[in-house]
Structure formats: structure tokens, C-alpha cells
Short mmCIF file of C-alpha atoms in Angstrom, two decimals:
data_model
loop_
_atom_site.label_atom_id
_atom_site.label_comp_id
_atom_site.label_asym_id
_atom_site.label_seq_id
_atom_site.Cartn_x
_atom_site.Cartn_y
_atom_site.Cartn_z
CA ASP A 1 -15.58 -4.68 -11.57
CA GLU A 2 -12.64 -5.98 -10.08
CA ILE A 3 -12.27 -4.20 -6.98
CA TYR A 4 -15.76 -4.66 -6.01
CA ASN A 5 -15.44 -9.13 -7.25
CA PHE A 6 -12.95 -8.75 -5.06
CA HIS A 7 -14.19 -7.22 -1.50
CA ARG A 8 -17.42 -9.44 -2.21
CA LEU A 9 -14.61 -12.95 -2.51
CA TYR A 10 -13.48 -11.59 0.71
CA GLU A 11 -16.84 -10.87 2.20
CA GLN A 12 -18.78 -14.32 1.46
CA THR A 13 -15.29 -17.15 2.06
CA THR A 14 -15.50 -18.14 5.13
CA VAL A 15 -11.92 -19.76 7.28
CA SER A 16 -12.73 -22.56 8.81
CA ARG A 17 -10.10 -24.85 10.94
CA GLN A 18 -8.24 -28.08 10.07
CA PRO A 19 -6.54 -29.74 13.09
CA LEU A 20 -3.87 -31.19 13.44
CA LEU A 21 -3.08 -34.97 14.32
CA LEU A 22 -0.40 -33.79 16.47
CA PRO A 23 0.39 -30.20 17.19
CA LYS A 24 3.22 -28.60 15.00
CA PRO A 25 5.80 -26.83 17.10
CA ILE A 26 6.94 -23.31 16.19
CA PRO A 27 10.46 -22.23 16.19
CA LEU A 28 10.32 -18.64 17.45
CA ASP A 29 13.25 -16.95 19.25
CA PRO A 30 11.94 -15.41 22.89
CA SER A 31 11.14 -11.61 21.60
CA ARG A 32 8.70 -13.07 18.59
CA GLN A 33 7.62 -15.49 20.87
CA VAL A 34 6.03 -12.61 23.46
CA LEU A 35 4.72 -11.08 20.06
CA LEU A 36 3.17 -13.93 19.69
CA GLN A 37 1.89 -14.07 23.17
CA GLN A 38 0.53 -10.59 23.09
CA HIS A 39 -1.75 -11.47 19.77
CA LEU A 40 -3.12 -14.48 20.45
CA ASP A 41 -6.82 -13.34 19.74
CA LEU A 42 -5.29 -11.79 16.26
CA PHE A 43 -4.22 -14.99 14.73
CA ASN A 44 -7.49 -16.76 16.87
CA ARG A 45 -9.14 -14.42 14.62
CA LEU A 46 -7.74 -15.64 11.95
CA GLY A 47 -7.97 -19.49 12.27
CA PHE A 48 -4.83 -20.44 13.66
CA GLU A 49 -5.17 -22.38 16.95
CA ILE A 50 -1.63 -21.95 18.88
CA GLU A 51 -1.06 -23.44 22.11
CA ILE A 52 2.07 -21.83 24.27
CA ASP A 53 3.51 -24.03 27.03
CA GLU A 54 5.18 -22.27 29.33
CA ASN A 55 7.08 -24.85 30.96
CA GLU A 56 8.42 -26.80 28.22
CA PRO A 57 11.57 -26.11 28.31
CA ARG A 58 12.88 -26.07 25.12
CA ILE A 59 12.18 -22.49 24.12
CA ASP A 60 11.82 -23.45 20.58
CA ARG A 61 9.32 -25.91 21.25
CA ARG A 62 6.76 -23.80 23.60
CA CYS A 63 4.66 -22.62 21.03
CA ARG A 64 2.49 -25.28 18.61
CA VAL A 65 -0.27 -24.61 16.46
CA LEU A 66 -2.87 -27.25 16.79
CA SER A 67 -5.47 -26.01 13.45
CA TYR A 68 -3.99 -23.97 10.73
CA PRO A 69 -6.99 -21.62 8.90
CA THR A 70 -8.35 -22.87 5.55
CA VAL A 71 -10.93 -21.93 2.70
CA SER A 72 -12.39 -24.37 0.79
CA GLY A 73 -14.54 -23.70 -2.22
CA ALA A 74 -12.93 -23.28 -5.73
CA HIS A 75 -10.25 -21.34 -4.39
CA SER A 76 -9.51 -23.03 -1.35
CA CYS A 77 -6.13 -23.00 0.26
CA VAL A 78 -4.30 -23.91 3.77
CA PHE A 79 -2.60 -21.97 5.65
CA GLY A 80 1.12 -22.55 7.26
CA VAL A 81 3.73 -21.45 9.03
CA ASP A 82 4.89 -18.90 7.27
CA GLU A 83 2.04 -17.18 7.35
CA ILE A 84 2.31 -16.90 11.08
CA ASP A 85 5.91 -15.96 10.17
CA GLU A 86 4.43 -13.18 8.07
CA ILE A 87 2.02 -12.14 10.31
CA LEU A 88 4.51 -11.93 12.96
CA SER A 89 6.68 -10.11 10.80
CA HIS A 90 4.04 -7.80 10.28
CA LEU A 91 3.23 -6.88 13.95
CA SER A 92 7.01 -6.32 14.23
CA ASP A 93 7.24 -3.76 11.80
CA THR A 94 4.03 -1.69 12.47
CA SER A 95 3.70 0.42 15.55
CA GLN A 96 1.17 -0.68 18.50
CA GLN A 97 -0.94 2.07 17.19
CA ALA A 98 -1.53 0.83 14.43
CA ARG A 99 -1.78 -2.24 15.23
CA GLN A 100 -4.80 -1.83 17.59
CA GLU A 101 -6.22 0.24 14.36
CA GLU A 102 -5.74 -2.49 11.35
CA HIS A 103 -7.35 -5.04 10.08
CA TYR A 104 -4.37 -7.95 8.76
CA GLU A 105 -4.95 -9.27 5.70
CA SER A 106 -2.90 -12.38 4.33
CA SER A 107 -1.01 -11.93 1.37
CA ARG A 108 -1.49 -15.19 0.62
CA LEU A 109 -5.33 -14.63 0.67
CA ARG A 110 -5.39 -11.80 -0.93
CA LYS A 111 -3.19 -12.72 -4.33
CA VAL A 112 -5.57 -16.11 -4.37
CA PHE A 113 -9.13 -13.70 -4.81
CA ALA A 114 -6.99 -10.88 -6.59
CA SER A 115 -6.77 -13.43 -9.15
CA LYS A 116 -10.39 -14.97 -8.82
CA ALA A 117 -11.55 -11.20 -9.26
CA CYS A 118 -9.48 -10.50 -12.07
CA ARG A 119 -10.56 -13.77 -14.08
CA MET A 120 -14.27 -13.31 -13.54
CA SER A 121 -14.55 -9.17 -14.07
CA ILE A 122 -15.13 -6.97 -17.39
CA MET A 123 -12.27 -7.30 -19.67
CA ILE A 124 -10.38 -4.66 -21.44
CA GLY A 125 -12.32 -4.48 -24.75
CA THR A 126 -15.48 -5.93 -24.12
CA ASP A 127 -18.68 -4.56 -25.03
CA LEU A 128 -20.91 -2.79 -21.95
CA THR A 129 -24.51 -2.04 -22.02
CA GLN A 130 -25.61 1.15 -20.31
CA LYS A 131 -27.36 -0.64 -17.52
CA GLN A 132 -24.03 -2.75 -17.30
CA MET A 133 -22.31 0.81 -17.10
CA ILE A 134 -24.81 1.65 -15.08
CA SER A 135 -24.36 -1.84 -12.99
CA VAL A 136 -20.05 -0.96 -12.31
CA VAL A 137 -20.54 2.80 -11.61
CA ARG A 138 -22.97 1.93 -8.14
CA HIS A 139 -20.59 -1.37 -7.36
CA LEU A 140 -17.62 1.19 -7.40
CA ALA A 141 -19.94 3.94 -5.48
CA GLN A 142 -20.03 0.97 -2.40
CA LEU A 143 -16.44 0.64 -1.63
CA ALA A 144 -14.62 2.61 0.51
CA LYS A 145 -11.41 3.03 -2.12
CA PRO A 146 -13.14 2.19 -5.65
CA TRP A 147 -9.80 3.74 -6.97
CA ASN A 148 -7.38 0.83 -7.99
CA CYS A 149 -8.32 -3.10 -8.90
CA PRO A 150 -6.10 -5.13 -5.87
CA HIS A 151 -3.33 -5.27 -8.70
CA GLY A 152 -2.38 -1.84 -7.95
CA ARG A 153 -4.46 -0.86 -11.68
CA PRO A 154 -6.46 2.44 -12.00
CA THR A 155 -10.51 1.64 -12.18
CA ILE A 156 -11.66 5.41 -13.01
CA ARG A 157 -10.49 7.10 -15.60
CA HIS A 158 -10.62 11.12 -15.41
CA VAL A 159 -12.78 12.60 -18.15
CA SER A 160 -12.73 16.44 -17.60
CA ASN A 161 -15.84 17.86 -18.78
CA LEU A 162 -17.91 15.27 -18.32
CA SER A 163 -21.30 17.32 -19.48
CA GLU A 164 -20.14 18.34 -23.12
CA ALA A 165 -18.73 14.26 -23.11
CA THR A 166 -22.45 12.76 -22.15
CA LYS A 167 -24.46 15.42 -24.15
CA GLY A 168 -27.18 13.45 -25.53
CA PHE A 169 -25.98 10.18 -24.26
CA LEU A 170 -27.22 10.08 -20.53
CA THR A 171 -30.98 8.96 -19.25
CA ASP A 172 -32.72 9.28 -16.55
CA ASP A 173 -31.19 6.01 -15.03
CA TYR A 174 -28.08 7.17 -14.74
CA HIS A 175 -28.83 10.36 -12.97
CA SER A 176 -30.22 8.36 -9.79
CA ILE A 177 -26.68 7.14 -9.41
#
């Protein structure tokens, strides 16, 4: 239930841009500037608008942020230079092939959504109807990796002999999953 809610939050949330009144310089060393330039499209997809001025004489002022990504609503947050640094660190630690195949996920946004998904999910000790149980199983079946919640806790428990444990319990509704 929690991992399903987490993915649903990600899918339903739209990221918009918050333009800055004045461009904000990003102090980067030359190697990180090159990395930023190589992955400008990624930053753009994530909602950052960044300008690189090769004619700027001061190296630490060549890269400037024109707008930051922002998420509004009940789980609102505005991203900043810290996220740019996090993304650059991630890119520098990742192989070239993995960078091309991978979808980057902000750790800050992940924490916000994980917390929100946790609070809106079924809590331990909550009594569930059979219909609710079936709904949870169906939701988990839709996910590529339903094994853990966003915090890393297991979402599925192995029952050694399901046919014996469920004798006389399951209905035709369950078998249609």
C-alpha cells in the first residue's frame, strides 16, 4: 500500500519552475562545469533553467541558475543549489553507461514523498476487509518492484504453504487477481 501510494504521488505531481529575479551564480570548479554542460538536458528535464556564459572571465560565475524547480501542493518544496550539487555528485560517481540508462531521482523529493506515502497508508494493526486486502494485492501487482516500502521495509511476507493457510478463506474474487 505504501509503495503504491509513493509511486502514485510521483506520477501525479507536476514540477514547475520558479524564475529568479536575478540569475544566481553556481560556484563550480572546471571539471564540474564540464559535467554540468554535458548534462544540461537532464537539469532542464528536472526543472532547472541554467545558463552557461563561456565569456565570463571569472570561472566561478560562468554557470548561473535562472529558475529552480518547485513542487506545489500539500507536499511542496523548492529546490536549490544543494540539489544541483547532489545531482553533479551523483553524475560524477556513476558510470557513463549507467548515466544514459538511469532516471535521476532527487533524494529530497524522495524523502518528502516517502513521508507523505507512509502517513496515507495502512498502519500496522489496522483491520482490513477482504476487499481491502485484494485491493492492496492488486496495487502491488501493478508495480515493477513491490518488495519494499520507500523507507526500505519489506511489503510482502512469504507464507510457506499458501494453499493450506487459506483453505476455506479465499473466494472467487481472490482467484481473479
